[in-house]
Tab-separated table of C-alpha atoms in Angstrom:
chain	number	residue	atom	x	y	z
A	1	MET	CA	-17.330	-13.314	22.066
A	2	SER	CA	-15.229	-14.829	19.539
A	3	THR	CA	-17.039	-15.139	15.923
A	4	LEU	CA	-14.517	-17.633	14.666
A	5	ILE	CA	-15.242	-21.125	13.647
A	6	GLN	CA	-13.017	-23.461	15.490
A	7	LEU	CA	-12.786	-26.675	12.763
A	8	PRO	CA	-11.202	-29.857	13.102
A	9	GLU	CA	-7.978	-30.229	11.095
A	10	GLY	CA	-8.408	-31.459	7.567
A	11	SER	CA	-11.437	-29.454	7.118
A	12	ILE	CA	-13.333	-29.331	3.717
A	13	CYS	CA	-14.543	-25.883	2.381
A	14	TRP	CA	-18.003	-25.929	0.487
A	15	SER	CA	-20.028	-23.159	-1.437
A	16	ALA	CA	-23.296	-22.777	0.718
A	17	ALA	CA	-25.185	-22.519	-2.714
A	18	SER	CA	-24.196	-25.675	-3.595
A	19	LEU	CA	-25.535	-27.618	-0.777
A	20	PRO	CA	-28.807	-28.783	-2.492
A	21	ALA	CA	-26.119	-30.643	-5.026
A	22	VAL	CA	-23.906	-31.808	-2.085
A	23	ALA	CA	-26.931	-33.528	-0.598
A	24	LEU	CA	-27.105	-36.280	-3.441
A	25	ASP	CA	-23.609	-37.019	-2.502
A	26	VAL	CA	-23.217	-37.392	0.933
A	27	GLN	CA	-23.895	-40.959	2.090
A	28	HIS	CA	-24.473	-42.784	5.457
A	29	ALA	CA	-21.504	-43.622	7.644
A	30	ARG	CA	-22.517	-45.076	10.783
A	31	THR	CA	-25.366	-44.557	13.761
A	32	ARG	CA	-24.477	-45.184	17.056
A	33	VAL	CA	-27.439	-45.964	19.675
A	34	GLN	CA	-27.090	-45.020	23.496
A	35	ARG	CA	-29.777	-47.544	24.849
A	36	ALA	CA	-31.863	-45.891	27.442
A	37	ARG	CA	-31.444	-46.592	31.077
A	38	THR	CA	-35.004	-46.902	32.137
A	39	ALA	CA	-38.133	-48.398	30.793
A	40	GLY	CA	-39.687	-44.878	30.294
A	41	ARG	CA	-36.944	-43.325	28.133
A	42	ARG	CA	-36.729	-43.600	24.721
A	43	CYS	CA	-33.452	-44.330	22.848
A	44	SER	CA	-31.215	-41.761	21.564
A	45	GLY	CA	-28.109	-41.397	19.385
A	46	SER	CA	-25.732	-39.794	16.769
A	47	THR	CA	-25.862	-40.516	13.335
A	48	ARG	CA	-22.687	-39.604	10.760
A	49	TRP	CA	-22.775	-38.895	7.108
A	50	GLU	CA	-20.056	-38.474	4.946
A	51	ARG	CA	-18.527	-37.391	1.316
A	52	CYS	CA	-15.251	-38.924	0.424
A	53	PHE	CA	-12.984	-37.351	-2.170
A	54	ALA	CA	-9.567	-38.243	-3.068
A	55	ASP	CA	-7.606	-36.851	-0.458
A	56	GLY	CA	-9.976	-37.010	2.414
A	57	SER	CA	-13.789	-36.737	3.220
A	58	ALA	CA	-16.186	-34.129	4.532
A	59	TRP	CA	-18.437	-35.261	7.623
A	60	LEU	CA	-21.546	-34.212	9.121
A	61	GLU	CA	-22.831	-35.485	12.740
A	62	TRP	CA	-25.855	-34.829	14.913
A	63	ASP	CA	-27.668	-36.169	17.835
A	64	TRP	CA	-31.118	-37.588	17.379
A	65	LEU	CA	-34.091	-38.952	19.771
A	66	GLU	CA	-36.750	-41.298	19.354
A	67	LEU	CA	-40.159	-40.330	19.663
A	68	ASP	CA	-43.452	-42.309	20.335
A	69	GLY	CA	-44.767	-44.284	17.075
A	70	GLY	CA	-41.425	-45.004	15.805
A	71	ALA	CA	-40.205	-41.802	14.650
A	72	VAL	CA	-36.970	-39.997	15.075
A	73	VAL	CA	-35.777	-36.169	15.115
A	74	GLN	CA	-32.958	-34.460	15.409
A	75	ALA	CA	-31.963	-33.661	19.162
A	76	ASP	CA	-31.008	-30.043	18.151
A	77	PRO	CA	-31.399	-28.959	14.622
A	78	LEU	CA	-28.864	-25.944	15.049
A	79	ASN	CA	-26.234	-28.556	16.379
A	80	VAL	CA	-24.396	-30.003	13.730
A	81	ARG	CA	-20.860	-31.310	14.296
A	82	CYS	CA	-18.986	-31.225	11.133
A	83	ASN	CA	-15.501	-30.569	9.380
A	84	VAL	CA	-17.275	-28.163	6.621
A	85	LEU	CA	-16.438	-24.492	6.273
A	86	LEU	CA	-19.406	-22.970	4.262
A	87	LEU	CA	-18.434	-20.215	1.845
A	88	ASP	CA	-20.731	-17.597	0.643
A	89	ASP	CA	-20.738	-16.479	-3.339
A	90	ARG	CA	-17.564	-14.387	-2.606
A	91	GLN	CA	-15.710	-17.165	-1.444
A	92	ARG	CA	-15.982	-16.001	2.596
A	93	PRO	CA	-16.964	-17.996	5.456
A	94	LEU	CA	-20.503	-17.976	6.709
A	95	LEU	CA	-21.232	-16.318	9.901
A	96	SER	CA	-21.645	-18.932	12.392
A	97	SER	CA	-25.354	-18.525	12.696
A	98	ARG	CA	-25.795	-18.709	8.882
A	99	ARG	CA	-23.425	-21.532	8.999
A	100	ARG	CA	-25.764	-23.536	11.647
A	101	VAL	CA	-29.008	-22.852	9.453
A	102	MET	CA	-27.496	-23.955	6.333
A	103	LEU	CA	-26.216	-27.268	7.839
A	104	ALA	CA	-29.437	-27.990	9.217
A	105	THR	CA	-30.859	-27.393	5.965
A	106	LEU	CA	-28.415	-29.994	4.531
A	107	VAL	CA	-29.629	-32.612	7.363
A	108	TYR	CA	-33.107	-31.820	6.489
A	109	LEU	CA	-32.440	-32.671	2.835
A	110	LEU	CA	-30.769	-36.073	3.929
A	111	PRO	CA	-32.809	-39.267	4.313
A	112	TRP	CA	-31.187	-40.016	7.289
A	113	GLN	CA	-34.159	-41.139	9.399
A	114	GLY	CA	-34.077	-44.535	7.696
A	115	PRO	CA	-30.798	-45.831	8.529
A	116	VAL	CA	-31.200	-44.797	12.251
A	117	LEU	CA	-34.793	-46.327	12.402
A	118	ASP	CA	-33.419	-49.334	10.569
A	119	MET	CA	-30.399	-49.700	13.237
A	120	LEU	CA	-33.241	-49.331	15.976
A	121	HIS	CA	-35.241	-52.146	14.337
A	122	GLY	CA	-32.194	-54.504	14.136
A	123	LEU	CA	-31.442	-53.855	17.892
A	124	ARG	CA	-34.999	-55.146	18.629
A	125	GLY	CA	-34.581	-58.076	16.729
A	126	SER	CA	-36.218	-57.607	13.358
A	127	PRO	CA	-35.105	-60.354	10.809
A	128	ARG	CA	-35.119	-57.831	7.914
A	129	THR	CA	-32.268	-55.376	9.510
A	130	ALA	CA	-30.481	-57.668	12.005
A	131	GLY	CA	-27.383	-57.809	9.570
A	132	LEU	CA	-27.501	-54.401	8.512
A	133	ALA	CA	-27.570	-53.071	12.013
A	134	MET	CA	-24.311	-55.260	12.864
A	135	ARG	CA	-22.662	-53.743	9.871
A	136	LEU	CA	-23.818	-49.782	10.865
A	137	ALA	CA	-22.388	-50.328	14.410
A	138	ALA	CA	-19.012	-51.600	13.132
């Protein structure tokens, strides 16, 4: 089994120790909703967050699920897609397992549920968020 991490072109390197500070600068980019096919199933989708730089951007994306009571949760907390390579204190890439845990921690620090719930409420016709939902879907 290969332990190499396959990252998209234009990947960004971040120090793993800097993740709490990085969380302050990562912004919501978009949320996509996949409507349930049957009445008994809840909505699901994905959300993407980015941190822009002069020469590119770092992005993180993950899938979410709607629960009863109006809550949303990550579909799989250890499955965060991104173009970020995390480095240890010696500037070496983290092992894949450690990287997954660190990215899950970063997602935990982000206020991502708010934009997702705004999107869901907008799709259901809430006047407060209808305009926001259209902008986020674009």
